[in-house]
Short mmCIF file of C-alpha atoms in Angstrom, two decimals:
data_model
loop_
_atom_site.label_atom_id
_atom_site.label_comp_id
_atom_site.label_asym_id
_atom_site.label_seq_id
_atom_site.Cartn_x
_atom_site.Cartn_y
_atom_site.Cartn_z
CA ALA A 17 3.09 -7.55 -0.90
CA GLN A 18 4.88 -7.40 2.39
CA LYS A 19 3.64 -9.32 5.39
CA VAL A 20 4.82 -10.16 8.90
CA THR A 21 3.53 -13.20 10.74
CA GLN A 22 3.89 -13.79 14.45
CA ALA A 23 2.14 -17.11 14.90
CA GLN A 24 2.50 -17.20 18.68
CA THR A 25 -0.32 -15.17 20.16
CA GLU A 26 0.67 -15.68 23.78
CA ILE A 27 3.50 -17.45 25.58
CA SER A 28 3.83 -18.08 29.30
CA VAL A 29 7.11 -19.05 30.90
CA VAL A 30 8.45 -19.27 34.41
CA GLU A 31 11.13 -16.81 35.42
CA LYS A 32 14.66 -17.81 34.37
CA GLU A 33 13.45 -19.89 31.48
CA ASP A 34 14.63 -19.08 27.97
CA VAL A 35 11.97 -18.15 25.46
CA THR A 36 12.00 -17.60 21.69
CA LEU A 37 9.52 -15.40 19.86
CA ASP A 38 9.05 -16.24 16.20
CA CYS A 39 8.74 -13.82 13.31
CA VAL A 40 8.30 -14.81 9.67
CA TYR A 41 8.16 -12.19 6.95
CA GLU A 42 7.29 -11.96 3.27
CA THR A 43 8.72 -9.46 0.84
CA ARG A 44 9.65 -9.26 -2.82
CA ASP A 45 12.43 -6.75 -2.20
CA THR A 46 16.04 -7.84 -1.90
CA THR A 47 16.76 -4.93 0.40
CA TYR A 48 14.61 -4.59 3.48
CA TYR A 49 14.79 -3.93 7.19
CA LEU A 50 13.46 -5.83 10.15
CA PHE A 51 12.66 -4.54 13.60
CA TRP A 52 11.54 -5.68 17.01
CA TYR A 53 9.56 -3.47 19.39
CA LYS A 54 8.44 -4.10 22.95
CA GLN A 55 5.13 -2.89 24.37
CA PRO A 56 5.10 -3.21 28.17
CA PRO A 57 1.86 -2.96 30.16
CA SER A 58 2.27 0.81 30.34
CA GLY A 59 1.51 0.92 26.62
CA GLU A 60 4.38 2.65 24.89
CA LEU A 61 6.21 0.99 22.01
CA VAL A 62 9.92 0.67 22.65
CA PHE A 63 12.43 0.05 19.87
CA LEU A 64 14.69 -2.96 20.47
CA ILE A 65 16.61 -3.71 17.29
CA ARG A 66 16.93 -2.96 13.58
CA ARG A 67 18.54 -5.31 11.07
CA ASN A 68 19.04 -4.91 7.31
CA SER A 69 18.68 -7.75 4.85
CA PHE A 70 22.39 -7.86 4.03
CA ASP A 71 23.47 -8.52 7.57
CA GLU A 72 22.67 -12.07 8.65
CA GLN A 73 24.91 -12.02 11.66
CA ASN A 74 23.15 -12.90 14.84
CA GLU A 75 23.09 -10.19 17.44
CA ILE A 76 23.28 -10.39 21.20
CA SER A 77 22.49 -7.62 23.64
CA GLY A 78 22.61 -8.75 27.23
CA ARG A 79 19.90 -11.35 27.69
CA TYR A 80 18.42 -10.60 24.28
CA SER A 81 19.52 -12.24 21.06
CA TRP A 82 18.21 -12.22 17.52
CA ASN A 83 18.54 -14.88 14.84
CA PHE A 84 18.06 -13.69 11.28
CA GLN A 85 17.80 -16.37 8.58
CA LYS A 86 17.03 -15.24 5.05
CA SER A 87 16.67 -18.84 3.87
CA THR A 88 13.59 -19.27 6.02
CA SER A 89 12.53 -15.57 6.04
CA SER A 90 12.66 -15.54 9.80
CA PHE A 91 13.88 -13.05 12.38
CA ASN A 92 13.44 -14.72 15.75
CA PHE A 93 14.00 -13.15 19.14
CA THR A 94 15.28 -15.06 22.18
CA ILE A 95 15.25 -13.90 25.76
CA THR A 96 17.63 -15.83 27.98
CA ALA A 97 16.89 -16.24 31.67
CA SER A 98 13.60 -14.39 31.39
CA GLN A 99 12.49 -11.99 34.09
CA VAL A 100 9.10 -10.71 35.16
CA VAL A 101 9.99 -7.30 33.68
CA ASP A 102 10.17 -8.95 30.26
CA SER A 103 6.41 -9.42 30.36
CA ALA A 104 5.11 -7.42 27.42
CA VAL A 105 3.78 -7.67 23.90
CA TYR A 106 6.55 -7.95 21.35
CA PHE A 107 6.10 -6.81 17.76
CA CYS A 108 8.14 -7.69 14.72
CA ALA A 109 8.08 -5.21 11.81
CA LEU A 110 9.29 -5.00 8.22
CA SER A 111 10.20 -2.04 6.05
CA GLU A 112 11.04 -2.43 2.38
CA ALA A 113 13.65 -0.27 0.67
CA SER A 114 11.35 0.52 -2.21
CA GLY A 115 10.81 4.09 -1.17
CA THR A 116 7.36 3.69 0.32
CA TYR A 117 8.59 4.24 3.88
CA LYS A 118 5.90 1.87 5.12
CA TYR A 119 6.53 -0.16 8.25
CA ILE A 120 4.32 -3.24 8.51
CA PHE A 121 3.86 -4.82 11.92
CA GLY A 122 3.00 -8.33 12.93
CA THR A 123 0.11 -8.98 15.29
CA GLY A 124 2.41 -9.27 18.27
CA THR A 125 3.23 -11.99 20.80
CA ARG A 126 2.18 -11.49 24.39
CA LEU A 127 4.85 -12.83 26.72
CA LYS A 128 3.98 -13.55 30.33
CA VAL A 129 6.85 -14.31 32.66
CA LEU A 130 5.65 -15.81 35.90
CA ALA A 131 7.56 -15.44 39.14
CA ASP B 7 16.46 12.17 25.98
CA ALA B 8 14.60 13.00 22.76
CA ARG B 9 11.17 11.50 22.41
CA VAL B 10 7.95 11.80 20.45
CA THR B 11 5.34 13.72 22.40
CA GLN B 12 1.64 13.08 22.01
CA THR B 13 -1.34 14.91 23.44
CA PRO B 14 -3.79 14.20 24.90
CA ARG B 15 -2.68 11.02 26.61
CA HIS B 16 -6.27 10.10 27.40
CA LYS B 17 -9.52 11.37 25.93
CA VAL B 18 -13.11 10.38 26.58
CA THR B 19 -15.61 12.01 24.28
CA GLU B 20 -19.19 11.61 23.19
CA MET B 21 -20.14 10.26 19.82
CA GLY B 22 -20.36 12.99 17.23
CA GLN B 23 -17.75 15.23 18.83
CA GLU B 24 -14.59 16.32 17.10
CA VAL B 25 -11.34 14.90 18.39
CA THR B 26 -7.90 16.29 17.61
CA MET B 27 -4.73 14.47 18.55
CA ARG B 28 -1.37 16.17 18.34
CA CYS B 29 2.13 14.91 17.91
CA GLN B 30 5.50 16.58 18.24
CA PRO B 31 8.09 14.47 16.42
CA ILE B 32 11.67 14.19 17.57
CA LEU B 33 13.62 17.27 16.49
CA GLY B 34 15.32 16.62 13.18
CA HIS B 35 13.06 13.76 12.17
CA ASN B 36 11.36 14.28 8.82
CA THR B 37 9.03 11.28 8.63
CA VAL B 38 5.92 11.05 10.78
CA PHE B 39 3.51 8.15 11.04
CA TRP B 40 0.08 7.72 12.60
CA TYR B 41 -0.88 4.22 13.72
CA ARG B 42 -4.05 2.96 15.37
CA GLN B 43 -3.99 0.00 17.73
CA THR B 44 -7.03 -2.08 18.61
CA MET B 45 -7.41 -5.56 19.99
CA MET B 46 -9.09 -6.78 16.82
CA GLN B 47 -6.90 -5.15 14.17
CA GLY B 48 -3.57 -4.76 15.91
CA LEU B 49 -1.36 -1.91 14.67
CA GLU B 50 -2.79 -0.28 11.56
CA LEU B 51 -0.98 2.38 9.59
CA LEU B 52 -3.32 5.31 9.04
CA ALA B 53 -1.08 7.88 7.36
CA TYR B 54 2.47 9.03 7.05
CA PHE B 55 4.35 12.12 6.03
CA ARG B 56 7.81 12.88 4.74
CA ASN B 57 9.08 16.42 4.89
CA ARG B 58 5.53 17.41 5.89
CA ALA B 59 4.05 16.06 2.66
CA PRO B 60 1.51 13.25 2.96
CA LEU B 61 2.88 10.14 1.26
CA ASP B 62 0.11 7.71 1.98
CA ASP B 63 -3.15 7.98 3.85
CA SER B 64 -4.84 5.00 2.27
CA GLY B 65 -5.29 3.36 5.65
CA MET B 66 -7.40 6.19 6.95
CA PRO B 67 -11.21 6.43 6.71
CA LYS B 68 -11.44 9.52 4.53
CA ASP B 69 -14.94 10.54 5.43
CA ARG B 70 -14.16 11.36 9.04
CA PHE B 71 -10.39 11.30 9.51
CA SER B 72 -7.85 13.87 8.43
CA ALA B 73 -4.13 14.20 9.07
CA GLU B 74 -1.94 17.25 8.59
CA MET B 75 1.46 18.64 9.39
CA PRO B 76 1.08 22.39 9.81
CA ASP B 77 4.81 22.64 10.45
CA ALA B 78 7.80 20.40 11.02
CA THR B 79 7.20 20.26 14.77
CA LEU B 80 3.51 19.40 14.75
CA ALA B 81 1.40 16.65 13.25
CA THR B 82 -2.34 16.42 13.85
CA LEU B 83 -4.91 13.68 13.47
CA LYS B 84 -8.52 14.79 13.52
CA ILE B 85 -11.69 12.74 13.72
CA GLN B 86 -14.96 14.48 12.93
CA PRO B 87 -17.49 13.24 13.82
CA SER B 88 -16.18 10.59 16.20
CA GLU B 89 -17.88 7.21 16.55
CA PRO B 90 -17.60 4.48 19.20
CA ARG B 91 -15.69 2.27 16.74
CA ASP B 92 -12.92 4.88 16.74
CA SER B 93 -12.07 3.94 20.32
CA ALA B 94 -8.44 2.85 20.19
CA VAL B 95 -4.92 3.88 21.02
CA TYR B 96 -3.46 6.23 18.44
CA PHE B 97 0.30 6.25 18.12
CA CYS B 98 2.50 8.78 16.44
CA ALA B 99 6.01 7.77 15.39
CA SER B 100 8.84 9.66 13.78
CA GLY B 101 12.11 8.86 12.06
CA ARG B 102 14.96 10.47 10.20
CA SER B 103 14.59 9.40 6.62
CA THR B 104 17.65 9.30 4.45
CA GLY B 105 16.09 6.32 2.73
CA SER B 106 13.75 3.53 3.70
CA GLY B 107 14.32 1.36 6.71
CA ASN B 108 15.31 3.97 9.22
CA THR B 109 14.21 3.26 12.75
CA ILE B 110 11.01 4.94 13.82
CA TYR B 111 10.34 5.91 17.42
CA PHE B 112 6.90 5.95 18.97
CA GLY B 113 5.16 8.30 21.31
CA GLU B 114 3.29 7.03 24.34
CA GLY B 115 -0.01 7.03 22.48
CA SER B 116 -3.33 8.80 22.81
CA TRP B 117 -5.95 6.56 24.39
CA LEU B 118 -9.31 7.51 22.88
CA THR B 119 -12.68 6.36 24.16
CA VAL B 120 -15.81 7.41 22.28
CA VAL B 121 -19.03 6.78 24.18
#
């Protein structure tokens, strides 16, 4: 069965600090997809990144970077030089390529960036 | 800027009343998902459709919930009769499915309060 674990319930950092959000997943499939979504205080869920299981290259987008390691089944998300606008709940999600089209979400990590 | 549209954005209703939530997926997307978000349970998958056909609604309480796609531009989630424990945010998401793992995009949610 597929599962996504975000062990960090809440993290508080001071502006300009770097912060890493952890995501550990479980799946029996060899082909799968991982995602990160952001949910700001306004409530909508915003797509951030999608990564397939064959691409272990780290990705950087501005202050955001993602570290995918199949050996540890982790897909961690780092925000460099955090800003108050980064305050949100961040969700990691997994979709298997077994044709079920299910997307399973972790419980989310609430990030508070303090000015 | 294409987006998933959900109505109503907010709904307060009395216990026992029927509630219908509507979703217009992004044009061209053929998979539609309904999620429910609560503090206790996080994001729960209620049902999803591909090409308007229901693929899985095992996450949905069958006795009072129903989900349909009357046409490709409209998905509905109905609760009858509503109960206070149904109070939650209901999200619709859509994606273009040429296989599993395609990115899904969320609407802004329907915030339901049953009193």
